[in-house]
Amino acid sequence: MLTPLLLLTQLAFPQQSCESLAQLKLNRAEITSAAPAANSCIVKLTARPTKDSDIKIEVHLPISNWNGRYRQVGNGGWAGAVPVAAIKAAAEQGYAAAGTDDGHPRGAGDAVWAIGHPEKIIDFGHRAVHLTSVHAKTILAAFYGKPANKNYFVGCSDGGREALQEAQRYPEDFDGIIAGAPAYDWSHHFAGFVWNAQALRKDPRSFIPHEKLPVIQKAALAACDKLDGVDDELVEDPRACKFNPDVLLCKGPDAPTCLTRPQLAALKKIYAGPRNPRTGKLIYPGYPPSTEATGNEWANWILGKPPEPSIQMRFGLSFFGQAVYEDPNWNYLAMEFDSDVAYGDQKAGIHINSNNPDLRSFRANGGKLLMYHGWADGAISAYSSIDYYENVTNFLNRFPDGRAASKAPVHDFFRLFMVPGMGHCAGGVGPNRFGNGNNAPHDPNRNIVAALERWVEEGTAPEKIIAHGAKPDFSRPLCPYPQKVTYNGTGDPNNAASFSCK
């Protein structure tokens, strides 16, 4: 029998040397290099689950300070590169970490790689992320001589979509998942991008100049800012905002302080989101009022500067023009929001979308899911995360025939945190620092990753997370949906202690 001292000594050294991992045999994957760098063993490999697959994966294994956990990091946009910086940062914190390029070497802003390559769509959609988990865990176990104690996935935007794919399709891959601003309804999400581009550019008179965004935001805040009990230029829940944009209509000629009738019509379309013209069903939710001028979110993502496309427009063109119709000359102005959307769902959405509300297997496996979304997000509508949470709730509460499906409340394993004033994944004027990809202290009360680990490993669910803003003296609690942050009526409005979750 090993003495405790001898056991600890053996566990302090890897089961295999870093360089010897290059000889490790994997299923339909090849390790291309394994070498130490700084305090990590860095392993690079290529997975080829099909003849047309070429999935790049990188694994970083801390040599001396492994915390016993595995963390996989997500991508952004169309991916196209291994997220090395995020992998390295996780390894420096003591995690064995890995990530992938999702199966293609192109930039995150286009999908030209998808033309004529249906297997690469599947790799991007979900297969690359799953195989990264499988191969990284095999390499990890060989290096340390044992598997990780717990496995986590952390991603935002496309990484949030990947996170939900894992919970839905591969529920045993991870014990805990963080999905930030998830682009989970990819095909409808990008249809919303085209909708906004049409609203602003089909008629040149409809385009809203950047300098008018502060005018719009000021009017929306005047109508909604005090709904949470404090005048702080933050709207806790824009769904309660009854802002009527008609107040912005120019009473005379066009001026910097008002909107022309075509501009007002475009703004209303952005707020409303696209609907199927035949059925009237909402395809994708619009964007909430009150943050139009915050952090250039609308300026860069939604408006752009004609004739150059906005970021949304580029992504919309890449999805429908390259991934769906495989036609670089596809005309977004002619897109039809019935048949074209349906074809996008069938052609690519079936592999990319992660909108399945059935999380029963993930829950049964003991998994925990934390999702967050900034209300000022100009890329992915914040409404969409609430929609997904509600869809999961409704699905788990009822079978289609009306019988009760589950007595366990959704918040026992899935919690959503909405963040006022925060932009896409980070930034903005609100309480945007809470461990979501930054250097917040690893405190479960202030760091969403630490909160997830405590939930998974100790069974303590996060009742609130204290987030901080750009100002060093600004803090605010984030409350699990459907609770809302409410000012107590007294105290410093810059201090989280002056607010409660109700």
Short mmCIF file of N, CA, C and O in Angstrom, two decimals, residues 388-438:
data_model
loop_
_atom_site.label_atom_id
_atom_site.label_comp_id
_atom_site.label_asym_id
_atom_site.label_seq_id
_atom_site.Cartn_x
_atom_site.Cartn_y
_atom_site.Cartn_z
N TYR A 388 -34.87 31.63 -25.08
CA TYR A 388 -34.40 30.25 -24.92
C TYR A 388 -34.68 29.73 -23.52
O TYR A 388 -35.12 28.59 -23.34
N TYR A 389 -34.44 30.56 -22.52
CA TYR A 389 -34.71 30.14 -21.14
C TYR A 389 -36.18 29.79 -20.97
O TYR A 389 -36.53 28.78 -20.36
N GLU A 390 -37.05 30.61 -21.53
CA GLU A 390 -38.48 30.35 -21.44
C GLU A 390 -38.86 29.09 -22.21
O GLU A 390 -39.72 28.30 -21.77
N ASN A 391 -38.24 28.86 -23.36
CA ASN A 391 -38.52 27.65 -24.14
C ASN A 391 -38.12 26.40 -23.37
O ASN A 391 -38.85 25.39 -23.38
N VAL A 392 -36.96 26.43 -22.71
CA VAL A 392 -36.53 25.30 -21.90
C VAL A 392 -37.51 25.08 -20.75
O VAL A 392 -37.91 23.95 -20.47
N THR A 393 -37.89 26.16 -20.11
CA THR A 393 -38.83 26.07 -18.99
C THR A 393 -40.14 25.44 -19.44
O THR A 393 -40.66 24.50 -18.81
N ASN A 394 -40.68 25.94 -20.54
CA ASN A 394 -41.96 25.42 -21.03
C ASN A 394 -41.85 23.95 -21.45
O ASN A 394 -42.76 23.16 -21.20
N PHE A 395 -40.73 23.60 -22.08
CA PHE A 395 -40.56 22.22 -22.52
C PHE A 395 -40.47 21.28 -21.32
O PHE A 395 -41.12 20.22 -21.30
N LEU A 396 -39.66 21.64 -20.35
CA LEU A 396 -39.46 20.75 -19.21
C LEU A 396 -40.68 20.70 -18.29
O LEU A 396 -40.87 19.72 -17.57
N ASN A 397 -41.50 21.72 -18.35
CA ASN A 397 -42.69 21.71 -17.52
C ASN A 397 -43.85 20.94 -18.13
O ASN A 397 -44.76 20.53 -17.43
N ARG A 398 -43.81 20.77 -19.45
CA ARG A 398 -44.93 20.11 -20.12
C ARG A 398 -44.46 19.26 -21.28
O ARG A 398 -43.63 19.66 -22.08
N PHE A 399 -45.05 18.07 -21.35
CA PHE A 399 -44.95 17.29 -22.57
C PHE A 399 -45.97 17.83 -23.56
O PHE A 399 -46.90 18.55 -23.17
N PRO A 400 -45.84 17.50 -24.84
CA PRO A 400 -46.80 18.02 -25.82
C PRO A 400 -48.26 17.69 -25.51
O PRO A 400 -49.16 18.44 -25.87
N ASP A 401 -48.50 16.56 -24.82
CA ASP A 401 -49.89 16.19 -24.54
C ASP A 401 -50.42 16.83 -23.26
O ASP A 401 -51.53 16.56 -22.84
N GLY A 402 -49.59 17.67 -22.63
CA GLY A 402 -50.05 18.39 -21.46
C GLY A 402 -49.70 17.75 -20.14
O GLY A 402 -49.91 18.34 -19.09
N ARG A 403 -49.18 16.52 -20.15
CA ARG A 403 -48.81 15.89 -18.89
C ARG A 403 -47.60 16.58 -18.29
O ARG A 403 -46.74 17.08 -19.00
N ALA A 404 -47.53 16.61 -16.98
CA ALA A 404 -46.38 17.21 -16.31
C ALA A 404 -45.13 16.44 -16.64
O ALA A 404 -45.08 15.22 -16.49
N ALA A 405 -44.11 17.12 -17.13
CA ALA A 405 -42.87 16.45 -17.53
C ALA A 405 -41.85 16.42 -16.41
O ALA A 405 -41.01 15.53 -16.36
N SER A 406 -41.87 17.40 -15.53
CA SER A 406 -40.84 17.47 -14.51
C SER A 406 -41.32 18.30 -13.33
O SER A 406 -41.95 19.34 -13.51
N LYS A 407 -41.03 17.84 -12.14
CA LYS A 407 -41.36 18.61 -10.95
C LYS A 407 -40.18 19.48 -10.50
O LYS A 407 -40.34 20.36 -9.67
N ALA A 408 -38.99 19.19 -11.04
CA ALA A 408 -37.80 19.96 -10.66
C ALA A 408 -37.78 21.28 -11.42
O ALA A 408 -37.89 21.30 -12.64
N PRO A 409 -37.68 22.41 -10.74
CA PRO A 409 -37.64 23.69 -11.44
C PRO A 409 -36.38 23.84 -12.29
O PRO A 409 -35.33 23.29 -11.97
N VAL A 410 -36.51 24.58 -13.37
CA VAL A 410 -35.39 24.77 -14.29
C VAL A 410 -34.20 25.39 -13.58
O VAL A 410 -33.05 25.02 -13.86
N HIS A 411 -34.44 26.32 -12.65
CA HIS A 411 -33.30 27.00 -12.03
C HIS A 411 -32.47 26.09 -11.14
O HIS A 411 -31.44 26.49 -10.63
N ASP A 412 -32.91 24.83 -10.95
CA ASP A 412 -32.08 23.89 -10.22
C ASP A 412 -30.81 23.51 -10.98
O ASP A 412 -29.84 23.04 -10.39
N PHE A 413 -30.83 23.71 -12.33
CA PHE A 413 -29.62 23.38 -13.11
C PHE A 413 -29.30 24.41 -14.17
O PHE A 413 -28.24 24.35 -14.80
N PHE A 414 -30.16 25.41 -14.38
CA PHE A 414 -29.98 26.37 -15.46
C PHE A 414 -30.37 27.75 -14.94
O PHE A 414 -31.51 27.96 -14.53
N ARG A 415 -29.41 28.70 -14.98
CA ARG A 415 -29.69 30.06 -14.55
C ARG A 415 -29.19 31.07 -15.58
O ARG A 415 -28.12 30.90 -16.16
N LEU A 416 -30.00 32.10 -15.78
CA LEU A 416 -29.71 33.14 -16.75
C LEU A 416 -29.54 34.47 -16.03
O LEU A 416 -30.35 34.83 -15.18
N PHE A 417 -28.46 35.20 -16.39
CA PHE A 417 -28.20 36.52 -15.81
C PHE A 417 -28.19 37.56 -16.93
O PHE A 417 -27.35 37.49 -17.83
N MET A 418 -29.13 38.50 -16.86
CA MET A 418 -29.19 39.61 -17.81
C MET A 418 -28.41 40.79 -17.23
O MET A 418 -28.52 41.10 -16.04
N VAL A 419 -27.64 41.47 -18.09
CA VAL A 419 -26.70 42.50 -17.62
C VAL A 419 -27.05 43.85 -18.24
O VAL A 419 -26.85 44.05 -19.44
N PRO A 420 -27.57 44.79 -17.47
CA PRO A 420 -27.94 46.10 -18.03
C PRO A 420 -26.71 46.87 -18.50
O PRO A 420 -25.68 46.89 -17.84
N GLY A 421 -26.85 47.47 -19.69
CA GLY A 421 -25.79 48.34 -20.20
C GLY A 421 -24.58 47.64 -20.77
O GLY A 421 -23.67 48.31 -21.26
N MET A 422 -24.51 46.31 -20.73
CA MET A 422 -23.34 45.61 -21.27
C MET A 422 -23.53 45.30 -22.75
O MET A 422 -24.63 44.96 -23.18
N GLY A 423 -22.44 45.42 -23.51
CA GLY A 423 -22.48 45.16 -24.93
C GLY A 423 -22.31 43.69 -25.26
O GLY A 423 -22.66 42.82 -24.47
N HIS A 424 -21.75 43.42 -26.42
CA HIS A 424 -21.62 42.05 -26.90
C HIS A 424 -20.49 41.33 -26.16
O HIS A 424 -19.31 41.57 -26.42
N CYS A 425 -20.84 40.49 -25.21
CA CYS A 425 -19.93 39.67 -24.41
C CYS A 425 -19.17 40.48 -23.35
O CYS A 425 -18.71 39.91 -22.36
N ALA A 426 -19.00 41.77 -23.55
CA ALA A 426 -18.25 42.59 -22.59
C ALA A 426 -18.48 44.05 -22.94
O ALA A 426 -19.22 44.38 -23.87
N GLY A 427 -17.84 44.95 -22.19
CA GLY A 427 -17.88 46.36 -22.50
C GLY A 427 -19.22 47.01 -22.21
O GLY A 427 -20.13 46.40 -21.64
N GLY A 428 -19.34 48.28 -22.60
CA GLY A 428 -20.56 49.02 -22.35
C GLY A 428 -20.47 49.86 -21.08
O GLY A 428 -19.42 49.99 -20.47
N VAL A 429 -21.60 50.42 -20.67
CA VAL A 429 -21.63 51.34 -19.54
C VAL A 429 -22.15 50.68 -18.27
O VAL A 429 -22.19 51.32 -17.22
N GLY A 430 -22.56 49.44 -18.34
CA GLY A 430 -23.15 48.78 -17.19
C GLY A 430 -22.17 47.98 -16.38
O GLY A 430 -20.94 48.09 -16.54
N PRO A 431 -22.67 47.14 -15.48
CA PRO A 431 -21.81 46.29 -14.64
C PRO A 431 -21.31 45.09 -15.45
O PRO A 431 -21.85 44.00 -15.39
N ASN A 432 -20.26 45.31 -16.22
CA ASN A 432 -19.83 44.33 -17.22
C ASN A 432 -18.65 43.46 -16.79
O ASN A 432 -18.22 42.60 -17.56
N ARG A 433 -18.11 43.67 -15.61
CA ARG A 433 -16.96 42.86 -15.16
C ARG A 433 -17.40 41.89 -14.07
O ARG A 433 -17.67 42.27 -12.94
N PHE A 434 -17.51 40.61 -14.47
CA PHE A 434 -17.91 39.57 -13.52
C PHE A 434 -17.27 38.23 -13.89
O PHE A 434 -17.87 37.17 -13.80
N GLY A 435 -16.02 38.31 -14.35
CA GLY A 435 -15.30 37.08 -14.68
C GLY A 435 -15.66 36.50 -16.02
O GLY A 435 -15.32 35.36 -16.31
N ASN A 436 -16.34 37.25 -16.86
CA ASN A 436 -16.75 36.77 -18.18
C ASN A 436 -15.65 37.04 -19.22
O ASN A 436 -15.84 37.75 -20.18
N GLY A 437 -14.49 36.42 -18.99
CA GLY A 437 -13.39 36.60 -19.92
C GLY A 437 -12.42 37.69 -19.52
O GLY A 437 -11.58 38.09 -20.30
N ASN A 438 -12.52 38.18 -18.29
CA ASN A 438 -11.57 39.19 -17.83
C ASN A 438 -10.91 38.74 -16.54
O ASN A 438 -11.06 37.59 -16.13
#
